[in-house]
XYZ file of C-alpha atoms in Angstrom:
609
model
C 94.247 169.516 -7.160
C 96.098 166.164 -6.850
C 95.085 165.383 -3.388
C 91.764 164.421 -3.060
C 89.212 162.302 -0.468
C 90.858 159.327 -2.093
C 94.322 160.116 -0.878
C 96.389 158.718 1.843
C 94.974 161.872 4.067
C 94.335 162.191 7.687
C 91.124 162.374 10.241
C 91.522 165.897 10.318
C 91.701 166.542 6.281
C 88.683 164.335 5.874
C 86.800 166.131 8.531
C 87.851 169.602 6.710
C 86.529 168.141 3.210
C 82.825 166.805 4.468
C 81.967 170.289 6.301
C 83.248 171.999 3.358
C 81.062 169.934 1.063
C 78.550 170.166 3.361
C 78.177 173.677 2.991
C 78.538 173.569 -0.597
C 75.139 171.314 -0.738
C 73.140 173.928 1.186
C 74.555 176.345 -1.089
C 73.043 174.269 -3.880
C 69.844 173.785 -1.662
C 69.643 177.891 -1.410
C 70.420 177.721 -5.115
C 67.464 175.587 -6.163
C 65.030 177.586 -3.485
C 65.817 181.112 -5.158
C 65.541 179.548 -8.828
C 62.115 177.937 -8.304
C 60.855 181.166 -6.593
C 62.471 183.202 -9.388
C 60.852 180.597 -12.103
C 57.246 180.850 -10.267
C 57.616 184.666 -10.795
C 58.266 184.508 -13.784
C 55.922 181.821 -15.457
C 53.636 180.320 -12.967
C 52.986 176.512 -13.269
C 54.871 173.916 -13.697
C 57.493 172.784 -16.394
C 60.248 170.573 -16.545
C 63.062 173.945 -15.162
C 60.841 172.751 -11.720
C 61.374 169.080 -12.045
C 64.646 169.785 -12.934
C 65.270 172.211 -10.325
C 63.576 169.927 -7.368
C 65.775 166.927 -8.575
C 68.777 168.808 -7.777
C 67.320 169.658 -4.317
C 66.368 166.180 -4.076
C 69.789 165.420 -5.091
C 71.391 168.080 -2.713
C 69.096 165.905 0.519
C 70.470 162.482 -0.942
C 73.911 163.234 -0.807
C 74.433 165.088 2.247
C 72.992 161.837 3.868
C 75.555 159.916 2.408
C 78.017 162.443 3.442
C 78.031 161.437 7.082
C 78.670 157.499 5.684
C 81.241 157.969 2.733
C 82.306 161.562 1.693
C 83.749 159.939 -1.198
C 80.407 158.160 -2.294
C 78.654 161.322 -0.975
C 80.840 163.686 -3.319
C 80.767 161.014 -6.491
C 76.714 160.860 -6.062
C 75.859 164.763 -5.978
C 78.710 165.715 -8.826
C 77.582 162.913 -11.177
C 73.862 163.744 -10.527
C 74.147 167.788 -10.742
C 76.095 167.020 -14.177
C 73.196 164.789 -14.915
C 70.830 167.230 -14.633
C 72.683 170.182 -16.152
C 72.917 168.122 -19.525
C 69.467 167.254 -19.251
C 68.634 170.819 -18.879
C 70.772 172.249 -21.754
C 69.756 169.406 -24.115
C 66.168 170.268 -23.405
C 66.252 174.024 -23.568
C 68.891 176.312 -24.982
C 71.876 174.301 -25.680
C 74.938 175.618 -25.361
C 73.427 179.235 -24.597
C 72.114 177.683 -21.786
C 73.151 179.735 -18.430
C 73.710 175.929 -17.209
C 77.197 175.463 -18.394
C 78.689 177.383 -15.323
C 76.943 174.586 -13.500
C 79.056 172.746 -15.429
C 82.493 174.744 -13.861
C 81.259 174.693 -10.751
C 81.085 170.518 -11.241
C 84.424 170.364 -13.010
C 86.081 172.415 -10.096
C 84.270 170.274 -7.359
C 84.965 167.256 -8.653
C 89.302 167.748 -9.548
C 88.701 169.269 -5.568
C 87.251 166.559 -3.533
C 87.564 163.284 -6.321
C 91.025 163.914 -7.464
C 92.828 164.313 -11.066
C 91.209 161.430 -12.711
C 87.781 162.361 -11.884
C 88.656 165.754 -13.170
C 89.957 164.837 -16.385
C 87.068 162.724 -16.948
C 84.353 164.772 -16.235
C 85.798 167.773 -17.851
C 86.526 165.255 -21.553
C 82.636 164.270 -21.437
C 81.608 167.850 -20.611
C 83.887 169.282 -23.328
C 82.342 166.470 -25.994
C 79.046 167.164 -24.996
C 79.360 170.445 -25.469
C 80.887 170.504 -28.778
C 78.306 167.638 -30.183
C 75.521 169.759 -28.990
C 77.383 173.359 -30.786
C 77.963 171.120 -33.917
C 74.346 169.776 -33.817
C 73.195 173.748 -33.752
C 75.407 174.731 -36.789
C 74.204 171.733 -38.617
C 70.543 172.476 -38.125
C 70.117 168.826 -36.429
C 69.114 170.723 -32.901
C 67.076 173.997 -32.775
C 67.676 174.821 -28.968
C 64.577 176.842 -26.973
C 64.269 180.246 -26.026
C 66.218 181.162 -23.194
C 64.662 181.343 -19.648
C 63.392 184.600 -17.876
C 65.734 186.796 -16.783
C 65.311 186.166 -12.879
C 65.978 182.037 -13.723
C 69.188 182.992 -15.700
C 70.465 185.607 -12.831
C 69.896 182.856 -10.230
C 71.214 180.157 -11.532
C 74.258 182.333 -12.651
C 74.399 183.914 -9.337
C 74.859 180.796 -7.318
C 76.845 179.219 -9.670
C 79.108 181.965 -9.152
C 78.755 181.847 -5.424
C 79.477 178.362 -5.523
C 82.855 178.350 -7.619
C 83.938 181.458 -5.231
C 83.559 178.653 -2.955
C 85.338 176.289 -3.697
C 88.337 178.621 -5.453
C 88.165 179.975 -1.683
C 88.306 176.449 -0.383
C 90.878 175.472 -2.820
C 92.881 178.381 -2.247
C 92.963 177.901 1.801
C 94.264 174.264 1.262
C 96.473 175.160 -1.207
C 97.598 177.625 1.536
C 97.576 174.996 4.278
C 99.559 172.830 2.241
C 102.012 175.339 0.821
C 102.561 176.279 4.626
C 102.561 172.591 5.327
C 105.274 172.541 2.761
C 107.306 175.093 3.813
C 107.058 173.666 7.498
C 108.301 170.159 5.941
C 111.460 171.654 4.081
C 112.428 173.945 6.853
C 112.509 170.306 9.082
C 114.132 168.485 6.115
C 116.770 171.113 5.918
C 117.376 171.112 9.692
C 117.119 167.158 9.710
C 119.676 167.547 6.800
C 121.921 169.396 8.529
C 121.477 167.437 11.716
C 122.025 164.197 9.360
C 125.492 165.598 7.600
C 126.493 166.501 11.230
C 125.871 163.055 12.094
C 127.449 161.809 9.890
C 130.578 163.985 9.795
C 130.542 162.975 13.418
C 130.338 159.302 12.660
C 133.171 159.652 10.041
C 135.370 161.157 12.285
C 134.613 158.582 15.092
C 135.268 155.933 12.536
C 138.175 157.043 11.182
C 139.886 157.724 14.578
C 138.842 154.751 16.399
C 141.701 152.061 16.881
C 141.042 149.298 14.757
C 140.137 149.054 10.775
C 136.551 149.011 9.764
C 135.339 147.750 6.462
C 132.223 147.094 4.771
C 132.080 144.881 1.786
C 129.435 143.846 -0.953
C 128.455 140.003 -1.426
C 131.229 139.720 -4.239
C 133.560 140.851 -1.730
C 134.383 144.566 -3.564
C 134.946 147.192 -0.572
C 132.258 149.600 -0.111
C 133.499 151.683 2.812
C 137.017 151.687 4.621
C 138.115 153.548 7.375
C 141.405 155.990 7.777
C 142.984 152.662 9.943
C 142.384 150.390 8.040
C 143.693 152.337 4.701
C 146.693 152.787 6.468
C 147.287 149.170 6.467
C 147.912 149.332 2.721
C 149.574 152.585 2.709
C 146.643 153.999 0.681
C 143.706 156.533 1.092
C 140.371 155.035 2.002
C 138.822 156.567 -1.377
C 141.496 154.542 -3.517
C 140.322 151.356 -2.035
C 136.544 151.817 -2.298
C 134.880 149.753 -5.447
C 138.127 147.686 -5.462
C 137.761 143.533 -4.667
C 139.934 142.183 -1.873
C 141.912 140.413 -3.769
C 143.375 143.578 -5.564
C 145.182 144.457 -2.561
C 146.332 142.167 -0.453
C 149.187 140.397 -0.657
C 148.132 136.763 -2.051
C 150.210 135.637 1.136
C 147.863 137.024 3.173
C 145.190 136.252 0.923
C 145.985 132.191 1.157
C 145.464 132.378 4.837
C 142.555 134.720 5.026
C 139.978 132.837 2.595
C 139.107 129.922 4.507
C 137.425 132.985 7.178
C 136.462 134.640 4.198
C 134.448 131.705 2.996
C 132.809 130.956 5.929
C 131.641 134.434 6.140
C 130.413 134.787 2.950
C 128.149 131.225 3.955
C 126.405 133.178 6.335
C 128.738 132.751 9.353
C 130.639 135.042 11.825
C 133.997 134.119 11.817
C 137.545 135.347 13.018
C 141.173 134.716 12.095
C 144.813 136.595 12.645
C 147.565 137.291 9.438
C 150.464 138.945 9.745
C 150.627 142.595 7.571
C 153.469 143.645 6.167
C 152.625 147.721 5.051
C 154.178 147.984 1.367
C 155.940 151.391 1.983
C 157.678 151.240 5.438
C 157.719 147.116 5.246
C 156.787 147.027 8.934
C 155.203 143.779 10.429
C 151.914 143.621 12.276
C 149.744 141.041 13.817
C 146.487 141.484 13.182
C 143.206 139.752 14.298
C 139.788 140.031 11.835
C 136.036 139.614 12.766
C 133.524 139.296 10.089
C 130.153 139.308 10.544
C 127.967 138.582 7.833
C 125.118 141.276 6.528
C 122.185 139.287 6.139
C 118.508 140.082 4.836
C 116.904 136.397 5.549
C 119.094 133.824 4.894
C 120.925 135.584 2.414
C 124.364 137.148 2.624
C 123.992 141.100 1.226
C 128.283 142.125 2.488
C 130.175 141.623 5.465
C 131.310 143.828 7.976
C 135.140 143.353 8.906
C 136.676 144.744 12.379
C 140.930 145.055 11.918
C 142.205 145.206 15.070
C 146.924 145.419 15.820
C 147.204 143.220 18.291
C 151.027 143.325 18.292
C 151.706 144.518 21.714
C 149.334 142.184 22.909
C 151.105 139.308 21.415
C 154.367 140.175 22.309
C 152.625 141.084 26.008
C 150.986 137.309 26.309
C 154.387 135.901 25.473
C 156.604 138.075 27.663
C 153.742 137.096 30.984
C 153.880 133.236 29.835
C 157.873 133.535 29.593
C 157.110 135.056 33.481
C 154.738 132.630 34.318
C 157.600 129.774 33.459
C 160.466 132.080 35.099
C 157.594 132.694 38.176
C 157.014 128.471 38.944
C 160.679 128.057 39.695
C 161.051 131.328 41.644
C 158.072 130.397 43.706
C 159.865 126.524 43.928
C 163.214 128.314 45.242
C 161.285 130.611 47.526
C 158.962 127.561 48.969
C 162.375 125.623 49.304
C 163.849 128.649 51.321
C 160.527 128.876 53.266
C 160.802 125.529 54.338
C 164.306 125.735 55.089
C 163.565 128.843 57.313
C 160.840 127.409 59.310
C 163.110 124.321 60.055
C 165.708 126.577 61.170
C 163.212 128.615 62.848
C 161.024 125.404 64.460
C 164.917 124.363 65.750
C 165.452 127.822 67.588
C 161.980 127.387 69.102
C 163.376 124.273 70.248
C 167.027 125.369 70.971
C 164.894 128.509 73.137
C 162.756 125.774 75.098
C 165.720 123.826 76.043
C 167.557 127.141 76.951
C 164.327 128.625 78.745
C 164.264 125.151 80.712
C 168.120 125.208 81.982
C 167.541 128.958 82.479
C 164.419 127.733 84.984
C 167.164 124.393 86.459
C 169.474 127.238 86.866
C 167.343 129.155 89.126
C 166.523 126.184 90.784
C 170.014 125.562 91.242
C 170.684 129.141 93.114
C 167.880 128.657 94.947
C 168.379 124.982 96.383
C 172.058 126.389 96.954
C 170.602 129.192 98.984
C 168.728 127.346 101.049
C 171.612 124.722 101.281
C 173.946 126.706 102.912
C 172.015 126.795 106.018
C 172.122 123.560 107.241
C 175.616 122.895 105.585
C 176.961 125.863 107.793
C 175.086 124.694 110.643
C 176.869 121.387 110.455
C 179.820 122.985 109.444
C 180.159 124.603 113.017
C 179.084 121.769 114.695
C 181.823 119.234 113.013
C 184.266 122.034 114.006
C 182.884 122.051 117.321
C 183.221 118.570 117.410
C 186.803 118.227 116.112
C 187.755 121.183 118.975
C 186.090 119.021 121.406
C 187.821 115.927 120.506
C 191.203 117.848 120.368
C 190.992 118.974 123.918
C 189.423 115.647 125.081
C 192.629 113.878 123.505
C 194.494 116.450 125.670
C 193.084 116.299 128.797
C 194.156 112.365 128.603
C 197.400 112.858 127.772
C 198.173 114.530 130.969
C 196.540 114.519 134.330
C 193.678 112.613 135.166
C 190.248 113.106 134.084
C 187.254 113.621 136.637
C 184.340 111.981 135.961
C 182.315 115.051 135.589
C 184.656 116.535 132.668
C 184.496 113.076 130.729
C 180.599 113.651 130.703
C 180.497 117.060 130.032
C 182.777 116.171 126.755
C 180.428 113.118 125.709
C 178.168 115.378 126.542
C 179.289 118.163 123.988
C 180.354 115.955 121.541
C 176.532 114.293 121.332
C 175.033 117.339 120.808
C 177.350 118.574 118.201
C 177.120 115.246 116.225
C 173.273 115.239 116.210
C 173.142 119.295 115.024
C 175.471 117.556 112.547
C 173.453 114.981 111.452
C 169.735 117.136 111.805
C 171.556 119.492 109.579
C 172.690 117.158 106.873
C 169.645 115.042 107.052
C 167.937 118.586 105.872
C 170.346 119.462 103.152
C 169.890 115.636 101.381
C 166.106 116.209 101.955
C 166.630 119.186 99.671
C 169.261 117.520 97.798
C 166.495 114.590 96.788
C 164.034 117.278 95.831
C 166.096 118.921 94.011
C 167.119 115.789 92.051
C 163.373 115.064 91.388
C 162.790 118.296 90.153
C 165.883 118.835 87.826
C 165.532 115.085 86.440
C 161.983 116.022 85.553
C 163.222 119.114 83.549
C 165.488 117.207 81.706
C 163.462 114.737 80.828
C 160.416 114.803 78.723
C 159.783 110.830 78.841
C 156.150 109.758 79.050
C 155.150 108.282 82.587
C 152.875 108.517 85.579
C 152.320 110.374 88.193
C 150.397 111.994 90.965
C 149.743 115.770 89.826
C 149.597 116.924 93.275
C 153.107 115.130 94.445
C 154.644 116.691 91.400
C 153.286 120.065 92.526
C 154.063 120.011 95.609
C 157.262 119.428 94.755
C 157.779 122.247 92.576
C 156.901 124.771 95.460
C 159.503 123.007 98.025
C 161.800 123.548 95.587
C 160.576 127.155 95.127
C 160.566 127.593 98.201
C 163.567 129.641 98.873
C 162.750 132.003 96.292
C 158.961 132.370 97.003
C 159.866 133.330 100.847
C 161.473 136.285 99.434
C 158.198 137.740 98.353
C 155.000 139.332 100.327
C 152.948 136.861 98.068
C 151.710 133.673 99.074
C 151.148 130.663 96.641
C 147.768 127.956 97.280
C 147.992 124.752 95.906
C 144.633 123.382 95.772
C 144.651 120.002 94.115
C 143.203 116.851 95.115
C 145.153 113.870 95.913
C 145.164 110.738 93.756
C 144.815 112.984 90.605
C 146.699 110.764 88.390
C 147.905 111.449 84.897
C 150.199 109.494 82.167
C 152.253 111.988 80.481
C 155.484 114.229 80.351
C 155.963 115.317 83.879
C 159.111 117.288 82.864
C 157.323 119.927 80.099
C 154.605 120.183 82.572
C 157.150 120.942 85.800
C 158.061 123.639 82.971
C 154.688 125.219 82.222
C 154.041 124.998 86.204
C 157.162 127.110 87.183
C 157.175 129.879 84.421
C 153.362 130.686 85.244
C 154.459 130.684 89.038
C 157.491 133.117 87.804
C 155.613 134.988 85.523
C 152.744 135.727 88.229
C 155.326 136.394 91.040
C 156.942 139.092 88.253
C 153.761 140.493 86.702
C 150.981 140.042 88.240
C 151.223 142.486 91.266
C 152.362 146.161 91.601
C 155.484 146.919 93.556
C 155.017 146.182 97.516
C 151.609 144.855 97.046
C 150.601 141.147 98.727
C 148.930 138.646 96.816
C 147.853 135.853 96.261
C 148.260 132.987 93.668
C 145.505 129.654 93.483
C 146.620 126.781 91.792
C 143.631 124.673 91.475
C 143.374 121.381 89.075
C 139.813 119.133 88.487
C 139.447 115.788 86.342
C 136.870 116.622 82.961
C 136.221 113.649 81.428
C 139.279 112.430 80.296
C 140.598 115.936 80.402
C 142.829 118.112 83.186
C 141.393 121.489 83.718
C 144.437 123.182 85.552
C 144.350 126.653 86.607
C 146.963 129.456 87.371
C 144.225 132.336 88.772
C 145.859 135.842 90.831
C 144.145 138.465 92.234
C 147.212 140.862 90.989
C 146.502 143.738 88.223
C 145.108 142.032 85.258
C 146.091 142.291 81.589
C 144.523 144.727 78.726
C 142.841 143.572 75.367
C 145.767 144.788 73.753
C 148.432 142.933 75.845
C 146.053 139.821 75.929
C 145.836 139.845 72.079
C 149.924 139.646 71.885
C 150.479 137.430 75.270
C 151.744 134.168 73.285
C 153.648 136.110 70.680
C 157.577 135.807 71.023
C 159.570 138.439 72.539
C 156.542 140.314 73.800
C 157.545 141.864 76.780
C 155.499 144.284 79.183
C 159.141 144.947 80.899
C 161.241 145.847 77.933
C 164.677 146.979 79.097
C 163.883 145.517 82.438
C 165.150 141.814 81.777
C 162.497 140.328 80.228
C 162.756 138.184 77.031
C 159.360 137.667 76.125
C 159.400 133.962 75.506
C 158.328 132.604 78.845
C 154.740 132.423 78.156
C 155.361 132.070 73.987
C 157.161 128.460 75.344
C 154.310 127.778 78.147
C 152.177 127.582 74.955
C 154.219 125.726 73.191
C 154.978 123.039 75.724
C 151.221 122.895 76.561
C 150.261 122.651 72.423
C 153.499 120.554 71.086
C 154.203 118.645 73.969
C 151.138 118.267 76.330
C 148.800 118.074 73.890
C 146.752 120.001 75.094
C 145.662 124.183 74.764
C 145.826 127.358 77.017
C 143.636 130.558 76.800
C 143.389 132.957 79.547
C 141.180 135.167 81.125
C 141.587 138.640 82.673
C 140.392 142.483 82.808
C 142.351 145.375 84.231
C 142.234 145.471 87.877
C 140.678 142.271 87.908
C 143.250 139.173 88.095
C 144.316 136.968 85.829
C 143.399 133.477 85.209
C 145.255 130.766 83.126
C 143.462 127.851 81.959
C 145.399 124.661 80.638
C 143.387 121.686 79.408
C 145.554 118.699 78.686
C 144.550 114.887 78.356
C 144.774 112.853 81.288
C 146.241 109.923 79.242
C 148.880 111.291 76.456
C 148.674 109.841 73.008
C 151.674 108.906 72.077
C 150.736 108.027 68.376
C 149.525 111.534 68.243
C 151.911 113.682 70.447
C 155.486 114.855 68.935
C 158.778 112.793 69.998
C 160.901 113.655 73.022
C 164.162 115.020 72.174
């Protein structure tokens, strides 16, 4: 046996090998106990088989206690002692006839068993010599050997002896078993580990050679070691005709004069990278290609390097078709920002153009109105200077010809009083109108910065409204205090006033429903709150989220534009300074809230036109 308590073996196998020496020393203990009964049968006393006998008991005790400690110092103990005695024995009494020698087996097989082939070889040389010294001694007369033992000594010590080398060929035989088995178990996993291994790496090879880029491995004198399909493609070869071959060998020294620098570096120890151009020798086609090597290193020392060959042709010709975009995109995006601000100038000019047209649309209905409510009083005076004229006619007459009484004189002075002052009650209304009239349009056309009383200017707005607003089942409140004071454009804010009176009179109430519309103002600081609040139908989310929008309409197709409210807000932002939000839930009013500064800055606020 090869493998022995000296071996690289485990827990287990060194367990196995002290119980089965274990019971191989009571064997020998059983041994000695039936020889010394055998040898007190058969000459009673005591001789030197006894001492012999006992010392191999003795021996037996001894080493089983060291067992437990060492089972190789154990072992070494009881086999060197048992061969000990043995030659002691045979030396002493019959020599080579001595029924001790298949003690001597039973040590040789014990010891190449549980001490290994060394021990074996030794203790089997010095039995063998022993043996033939103490033959040669017999032949030569030098050594007359003893009589052999009794009969009973002989069988016992042959018996066990026997017993004891079935034991250990049985021992022998179940480990050679175990480990046959055990070798059987280890091939059958090597072959499966095998076959798992040139799966693996039939799998690898095929990832390898079907990934997109070139892989090569080369040794530190820069010979190639292993090349993938891609990268034999390069050089129009097969991977096998490259392998063994140094780089130099096959590529181009063009190519070679621009990688080596890399090449160097890499060699030193260092990862580095560059990009050649290829040129494949069959087809003559050119490629960019970028290279990555990365060094093999075991401690500071460079074994190979690993090189990763990737086309980056499209990607080059890619980069320089996005940066020939990129250049083409700056002066598109130029020529579109130029347009862009071109169109909001043209666009911030027709918000203008629509303020200016939205303010003579409101002078013109200020216009038909004041001329409706003109024609009253100009009619009225009208009849009377006809009256008049009649009256003078016939007065002119009545002189002419016969005498006038008294009485008729008076009654035509009379007549012609009463028609002058209808005349002039009349006339004094229309230039009352007239000079309202002039207020308000002057105001509209103008959007010079001045002061003025808030309240006057409101007031004046409904007087001129007037004529229109008697037309409707609503009433308008003006509740502003007097003395509220203010320096800036009365003529955008006359504006904002009369579109949110419009736009309530027009919105805010169902057909044939009464209202009612509160125009109230208060001083904040040195901010106007003024508010435009109706107890009319109220706005939704939706209409509120779209209410300063241009062109949005809740009467489309009914003659609205949508930009009465989108220029309220612009007025109150651009012109006013100021801001407007509003407030309202269906079925619950509306309420518009402007807050402008009481004093206008004029380093801040936009130009008048």
């Amino acid at each position: 046996m090869n493998k022995g308590p000296s071996s690289e073996v485990s827990h287990g196998e060194l367990d196995a090998y002290r119980r089965s020496f274990s019971y191989l020393l009571l064997i020998i203990l059983m041994g000695c106990a039936v020889t010394l009964v055998g040898m007190q049968i058969a000459a009673p006393g005591w001789s030197l088989r006894h001492s012999l006998t006992v010392a191999i008991a003795a021996l037996s005790f001894f080493s089983y206690w060291l067992l437990q400690r060492s089972l190789r110092l154990g072992a070494s103990v009881a086999l060197l002692g048992i061969w000990l005695i043995a030659t002691t024995g045979a030396v002493n009494y019959s020599g080579i006839h001595s029924a001790n020698l298949l003690i001597y087996a039973f040590v040789i097989v014990t010891t190449g068993w549980t001490l290994g082939r060394r021990w074996l070889i030794g203790i089997t040389g010095v039995t063998v010599l022993m043996l033939l010294g103490l033959g040669a001694a017999e032949l030569s007369g030098l050594y007359l050997p003893t009589p052999r033992a009794s009969v009973l000594v002989v069988g016992g010590t042959v018996i066990f002896a026997l017993i004891a080398i079935a034991f250990m060929t049985l021992r022998a035989y179940e480990t050679f078993r175990a480990e046959r088995d055990h070798g059987l178990a280890l091939s059958r996993q090597m072959m499966e580990r095998n076959a798992k291994l040139a799966q693996s790496e039939a799998d690898l090879k095929m990832i390898i050679d079907h990934v997109p880029a070139g892989l090569a491995s080369f040794d530190a004198r820069s010979q190639l070691r292993f090349g993938n399909q891609r990268y034999a493609e390069m050089f129009g070869v097969r991977p096998e005709d490259l392998v063994g071959r140094h780089i130099s060998s096959y590529v181009p020294q063009a190519a070679l004069d621009s990688l080596m620098p890399a090449w160097q570096r890499g060699l030193a120890g260092e990862t580095s990278r560059y990009r050649r151009i290829n040129v494949h020798p069959q087809t003559q086609e050119t490629r960019i290609i970028d290279v990555e090597l990365v060094p093999q290193l075991d401690g500071d020392q460079v074994q190979g390097l690993f090189a990763l060959v990737i086309d980056v042709t499209e990607k080059v010709a890619t980069d320089q078709r996005i940066q020939e975009l990129n250049a083409s995109l700056e002066l598109r995006v130029q020529q579109r920002t130029e347009a862009l601000e071109a169109a909001m100038q043209r666009l911030q000019t027709l918000q203008d153009e629509l303020a200016l047209s939205e303010s003579r649309a409101t002078l013109n209905t200020l216009v038909a109105s004041i001329s409706h409510e003109l024609s009253t009083p100009l009619n009225n005076a009208q009849v009377a200077a006809e009256a008049l004229h009649s009256e003078a006619d016939g007065l002119q007459t009545r002189l002419g010809g016969s005498p006038m009484r008294r009485s008729e004189l008076e009654a035509s002075i009379s007549a012609m009083a009463e028609g002058s002052g209808l005349t002039l009650r009349n006339l004094a209304r229309a230039n009352e109108l007239l000079s309202s009239f002039r207020d308000i349009a002057n105001q509209q056309a103008s959007e010079q910065q001045r002061e003025f009383d808030l309240a006057e200017l409101l007031g004046e707005i409904l007087q001129t409204l007037t004529p229109t607003l008697r037309r409707q089942p609503h009433r308008v409140l003006l509740d502003v205090p007097a003395g509220l004071v203010l320096n800036s454009r009365p003529g955008p804010l006359s504006q904002v006033a009369i579109n949110l009176i419009n736009n309530a009179m027009l919105h805010a109430f169902r057909p044939g429903q009464a209202g009612s519309l509160r125009i109230s103002a208060e001083r904040s600081g040195d901010q106007l709150m003024l508010r435009f609040e109706d107890d009319g139908i109220g706005m939704s989310a939706e209409v509120l989220e779209h209410l300063f929008e241009p062109f949005f309409t809740t009467r489309a197709g009914q003659g609205g534009t949508g930009l009465g409210l989108s220029i309220v807000e612009h007025q109150v932002r651009k012109m006013l300074g100021g801001r407007i939000s509003v407030r309202s839930e269906p079925g619950h009013g509306s309420c518009f809230e402007i807050q402008i500064p009481l004093v206008l800055d004029e380093a801040t606020s936009p130009p008048a036109h």
